[in-house]
Tab-separated table of C-alpha atoms in Angstrom:
chain	number	residue	atom	x	y	z
A	653	UNK	CA	5.022	73.498	63.701
A	654	UNK	CA	6.035	70.793	61.380
A	655	UNK	CA	4.627	70.580	58.025
A	656	UNK	CA	3.942	67.095	56.154
A	657	UNK	CA	5.145	66.885	52.804
A	658	UNK	CA	3.786	64.363	50.409
A	659	UNK	CA	5.645	62.817	47.618
A	660	UNK	CA	4.276	63.781	44.260
A	661	UNK	CA	4.946	61.702	41.130
A	662	UNK	CA	5.439	63.205	37.770
A	663	UNK	CA	2.950	62.061	35.369
A	664	UNK	CA	5.670	60.607	33.170
A	665	UNK	CA	6.667	58.113	35.945
A	666	UNK	CA	3.213	56.966	36.475
A	667	UNK	CA	2.864	56.047	32.821
A	668	UNK	CA	6.275	54.208	33.021
A	669	UNK	CA	4.884	52.280	36.208
A	670	UNK	CA	1.845	51.153	34.343
A	671	UNK	CA	3.795	50.123	31.012
A	672	UNK	CA	6.131	48.241	33.227
A	673	UNK	CA	3.263	46.287	34.958
A	674	UNK	CA	1.729	45.518	31.607
A	675	UNK	CA	5.038	44.150	30.271
A	676	UNK	CA	5.190	41.898	33.427
A	677	UNK	CA	1.705	40.370	32.689
A	678	UNK	CA	2.244	39.789	28.925
A	679	UNK	CA	5.055	37.898	27.742
A	680	UNK	CA	6.003	37.905	23.905
A	681	UNK	CA	4.708	34.471	23.818
A	682	UNK	CA	1.552	35.120	25.143
A	683	UNK	CA	0.942	37.906	22.790
A	684	UNK	CA	1.590	35.890	19.646
A	685	UNK	CA	-0.723	33.253	20.912
A	686	UNK	CA	-3.495	35.530	21.547
A	687	UNK	CA	-2.849	36.911	17.939
A	688	UNK	CA	-2.904	33.645	16.395
A	689	UNK	CA	-6.142	32.649	18.262
A	690	UNK	CA	-7.766	35.777	17.158
A	691	UNK	CA	-6.709	34.915	13.571
A	692	UNK	CA	-8.001	31.201	13.729
A	693	UNK	CA	-11.472	32.608	15.204
A	694	UNK	CA	-11.698	35.133	12.586
A	695	UNK	CA	-11.187	32.393	9.984
A	696	UNK	CA	-14.149	30.253	11.299
A	697	UNK	CA	-16.429	33.215	10.930
A	698	UNK	CA	-15.412	34.370	7.554
A	699	UNK	CA	-14.399	31.124	5.782
A	700	UNK	CA	-17.342	30.233	3.407
A	701	UNK	CA	-16.640	26.398	3.683
A	702	UNK	CA	-16.171	26.514	7.435
A	703	UNK	CA	-19.272	28.821	7.591
A	704	UNK	CA	-21.460	26.173	5.478
A	705	UNK	CA	-20.069	23.331	7.793
A	706	UNK	CA	-21.160	25.674	10.749
A	707	UNK	CA	-17.784	24.727	12.295
A	708	UNK	CA	-17.375	26.062	16.014
A	709	UNK	CA	-14.666	25.713	18.855
A	710	UNK	CA	-15.710	23.905	22.080
A	711	UNK	CA	-13.083	24.123	24.947
A	712	UNK	CA	-9.433	24.259	24.298
A	713	UNK	CA	-7.810	23.399	20.916
A	714	UNK	CA	-6.199	20.055	20.353
A	715	UNK	CA	-3.055	18.654	18.348
A	716	UNK	CA	-0.986	18.126	16.807
A	717	UNK	CA	-2.706	18.309	13.349
A	718	UNK	CA	-1.934	16.666	10.067
A	719	UNK	CA	-1.276	18.227	6.792
A	720	UNK	CA	-4.428	17.640	4.312
A	721	UNK	CA	-3.116	15.858	1.142
A	722	UNK	CA	-2.963	17.707	-2.400
A	723	UNK	CA	-5.862	16.015	-4.319
A	724	UNK	CA	-8.073	16.518	-7.171
A	725	UNK	CA	-10.824	14.591	-5.628
A	726	UNK	CA	-13.716	16.640	-4.014
A	727	UNK	CA	-14.566	13.663	-1.734
A	728	UNK	CA	-10.897	13.079	-0.411
A	729	UNK	CA	-10.668	16.849	0.180
A	730	UNK	CA	-13.768	16.920	2.302
A	731	UNK	CA	-12.577	13.821	4.221
A	732	UNK	CA	-9.371	15.568	4.900
A	733	UNK	CA	-11.043	18.636	6.285
A	734	UNK	CA	-13.161	16.724	8.394
A	735	UNK	CA	-10.013	14.642	9.712
A	736	UNK	CA	-8.508	18.093	10.570
A	737	UNK	CA	-11.402	19.355	12.432
A	738	UNK	CA	-11.560	16.291	14.481
A	739	UNK	CA	-7.776	16.447	15.311
A	740	UNK	CA	-8.171	20.090	16.537
A	741	UNK	CA	-11.177	19.505	18.661
A	742	UNK	CA	-13.595	21.623	16.387
A	743	UNK	CA	-16.880	20.556	15.720
A	744	UNK	CA	-18.945	20.604	12.659
A	745	UNK	CA	-22.779	21.331	12.881
A	746	UNK	CA	-25.629	20.281	10.659
A	747	UNK	CA	-25.088	21.055	7.006
A	748	UNK	CA	-25.940	19.969	3.469
A	749	UNK	CA	-23.490	17.944	1.644
A	750	UNK	CA	-24.781	19.350	-1.678
A	751	UNK	CA	-24.126	22.843	-0.576
A	752	UNK	CA	-20.607	21.935	0.484
A	753	UNK	CA	-19.769	20.236	-2.829
A	754	UNK	CA	-21.249	23.283	-4.681
A	755	UNK	CA	-18.611	25.284	-3.235
A	756	UNK	CA	-15.898	23.425	-5.313
A	757	UNK	CA	-12.765	21.704	-5.130
A	758	UNK	CA	-10.519	24.822	-4.931
A	759	UNK	CA	-12.716	26.501	-2.043
A	760	UNK	CA	-12.416	23.326	0.085
A	761	UNK	CA	-8.654	22.902	-0.445
A	762	UNK	CA	-8.184	26.446	0.389
A	763	UNK	CA	-10.187	26.152	3.365
A	764	UNK	CA	-8.415	22.956	4.612
A	765	UNK	CA	-4.823	24.544	3.931
A	766	UNK	CA	-5.857	27.886	5.448
A	767	UNK	CA	-7.210	26.134	8.593
A	768	UNK	CA	-4.014	24.128	8.957
A	769	UNK	CA	-1.827	26.782	8.701
A	770	UNK	CA	-3.591	28.651	11.471
A	771	UNK	CA	-3.806	25.549	13.936
A	772	UNK	CA	-0.111	24.282	13.266
A	773	UNK	CA	1.137	27.626	15.008
A	774	UNK	CA	-1.280	26.945	18.129
A	775	UNK	CA	-0.958	23.252	18.384
A	776	UNK	CA	1.780	21.724	16.229
A	777	UNK	CA	2.082	19.663	13.296
A	778	UNK	CA	1.985	16.010	12.856
A	779	UNK	CA	4.779	14.496	10.833
A	780	UNK	CA	2.690	11.785	9.483
A	781	UNK	CA	0.491	11.758	6.248
A	782	UNK	CA	-2.971	10.033	6.478
A	783	UNK	CA	-3.854	8.370	3.212
A	784	UNK	CA	-7.599	8.733	2.706
A	785	UNK	CA	-7.705	6.990	-0.507
A	786	UNK	CA	-8.532	3.236	-1.003
A	787	UNK	CA	-5.843	1.223	-2.806
A	788	UNK	CA	-7.141	-1.355	-5.352
A	789	UNK	CA	-6.415	-5.081	-4.345
A	790	UNK	CA	-3.585	-6.373	-6.456
A	791	UNK	CA	-3.191	-10.204	-6.761
A	792	UNK	CA	0.016	-11.601	-5.181
A	793	UNK	CA	0.648	-13.528	-8.803
A	794	UNK	CA	2.100	-10.823	-11.172
A	795	UNK	CA	1.418	-11.495	-14.844
A	796	UNK	CA	4.669	-12.561	-16.644
A	797	UNK	CA	3.148	-12.375	-20.153
A	798	UNK	CA	5.732	-10.735	-22.663
A	799	UNK	CA	5.161	-6.976	-23.138
A	800	UNK	CA	3.735	-5.760	-26.450
A	801	UNK	CA	1.488	-8.796	-27.188
A	802	UNK	CA	-1.742	-8.086	-28.780
A	803	UNK	CA	-3.119	-11.245	-28.786
A	804	UNK	CA	-5.903	-11.845	-26.231
A	805	UNK	CA	-6.083	-15.765	-26.411
A	806	UNK	CA	-2.421	-15.987	-25.443
A	807	UNK	CA	-2.239	-17.647	-22.152
A	808	UNK	CA	-1.148	-15.590	-19.333
A	809	UNK	CA	1.904	-16.540	-17.339
A	810	UNK	CA	2.452	-16.042	-13.618
A	811	UNK	CA	5.620	-15.623	-11.717
A	812	UNK	CA	6.105	-17.979	-8.828
A	813	UNK	CA	7.244	-16.681	-5.472
A	814	UNK	CA	9.562	-18.233	-3.113
A	815	UNK	CA	7.427	-20.646	-1.742
A	816	UNK	CA	6.032	-21.596	-5.167
A	817	UNK	CA	9.556	-22.401	-6.469
A	818	UNK	CA	10.524	-24.552	-3.566
A	819	UNK	CA	7.306	-26.677	-3.991
A	820	UNK	CA	8.254	-26.853	-7.717
A	821	UNK	CA	11.773	-28.171	-6.822
A	822	UNK	CA	10.364	-30.780	-4.431
A	823	UNK	CA	7.898	-32.130	-7.183
A	824	UNK	CA	10.890	-32.623	-9.666
A	825	UNK	CA	12.747	-34.247	-7.244
A	826	UNK	CA	9.836	-36.906	-6.463
A	827	UNK	CA	9.501	-37.459	-10.431
A	828	UNK	CA	13.011	-38.136	-10.748
A	829	UNK	CA	13.105	-40.836	-8.041
A	830	UNK	CA	10.067	-42.596	-9.703
A	831	UNK	CA	11.706	-42.635	-13.239
A	832	UNK	CA	13.330	-45.695	-14.465
A	833	UNK	CA	17.169	-45.604	-14.290
A	834	UNK	CA	19.020	-46.063	-17.774
A	835	UNK	CA	21.132	-48.931	-16.471
A	836	UNK	CA	18.093	-51.092	-15.877
A	837	UNK	CA	16.699	-50.404	-19.340
A	838	UNK	CA	20.057	-51.352	-20.784
A	839	UNK	CA	20.167	-54.617	-18.963
A	840	UNK	CA	16.571	-55.443	-19.911
A	841	UNK	CA	17.402	-55.722	-23.781
A	842	UNK	CA	19.341	-58.916	-23.710
A	843	UNK	CA	16.548	-60.723	-22.386
A	844	UNK	CA	14.578	-60.283	-25.252
A	845	UNK	CA	17.401	-61.240	-27.606
A	846	UNK	CA	17.703	-64.516	-25.425
A	847	UNK	CA	13.822	-65.054	-25.812
A	848	UNK	CA	14.186	-64.848	-29.572
A	849	UNK	CA	17.154	-67.343	-29.868
A	850	UNK	CA	15.183	-69.832	-27.755
A	851	UNK	CA	11.989	-69.557	-29.898
A	852	UNK	CA	14.163	-70.152	-33.129
A	853	UNK	CA	16.024	-73.218	-31.235
A	854	UNK	CA	12.574	-74.518	-30.528
A	855	UNK	CA	11.379	-74.452	-34.047
A	856	UNK	CA	14.478	-76.193	-35.337
A	857	UNK	CA	13.731	-78.952	-32.965
A	858	UNK	CA	10.059	-79.331	-34.055
A	859	UNK	CA	11.114	-79.566	-37.677
A	860	UNK	CA	13.420	-82.516	-36.916
A	861	UNK	CA	10.620	-84.426	-34.797
A	862	UNK	CA	8.317	-83.936	-37.630
A	863	UNK	CA	10.750	-85.603	-40.163
A	864	UNK	CA	11.524	-82.336	-42.038
A	865	UNK	CA	14.992	-81.365	-42.234
A	866	UNK	CA	16.239	-78.076	-40.740
A	867	UNK	CA	15.855	-74.961	-42.642
A	868	UNK	CA	19.798	-74.572	-43.113
A	869	UNK	CA	20.154	-78.252	-44.531
A	870	UNK	CA	17.402	-77.461	-47.068
A	871	UNK	CA	19.100	-74.529	-48.218
A	872	UNK	CA	22.122	-76.645	-48.636
A	873	UNK	CA	20.389	-79.291	-50.989
A	874	UNK	CA	18.871	-76.478	-52.980
A	875	UNK	CA	22.326	-75.311	-53.806
A	876	UNK	CA	23.399	-78.759	-54.777
């Protein structure tokens, strides 16, 4: 008569097998991802700003996300937070704008940076910085008035760009071509002298024809 013997495992061996199976299922990266996702969901439920905006996650997170700017303007801070939600694929519900702004700038900025740090671990960070402010329009001509002048009636001078300088040089060249040359002006002077001499000679001839002696002869008789 043969007896069948069953192999019995010690309790410690069974625990070791279960631990080894669990280790195969969960890698270190998977454990870290699960932890950070839990922290991110917890932030959505507990943060007062995100609660006011009724932010919720639909589907998988998207990214990368851009760091919100450091600003002292509440409107810019809210726009940065909404841009962060859009990049991550998070959706804001219907909320009152007055209630959101009543929370204050510090709370809005803390919520934005807190959510950003949670998200960048999961989806990565974008190196670019989004400028949410509107820069004022500046004229291409800069004022060249002397600094320190208090006179409001002083004319404002403007510095010319490269194209303006080229146009000014061309205009000066055209003007210089139209101006009379110095040698012509010098040559025109003797013409006036000849005209004067001719007029004097004509006057002397008229005096002779009229019977009157020339002026120089009259002067000679007076001397005698």
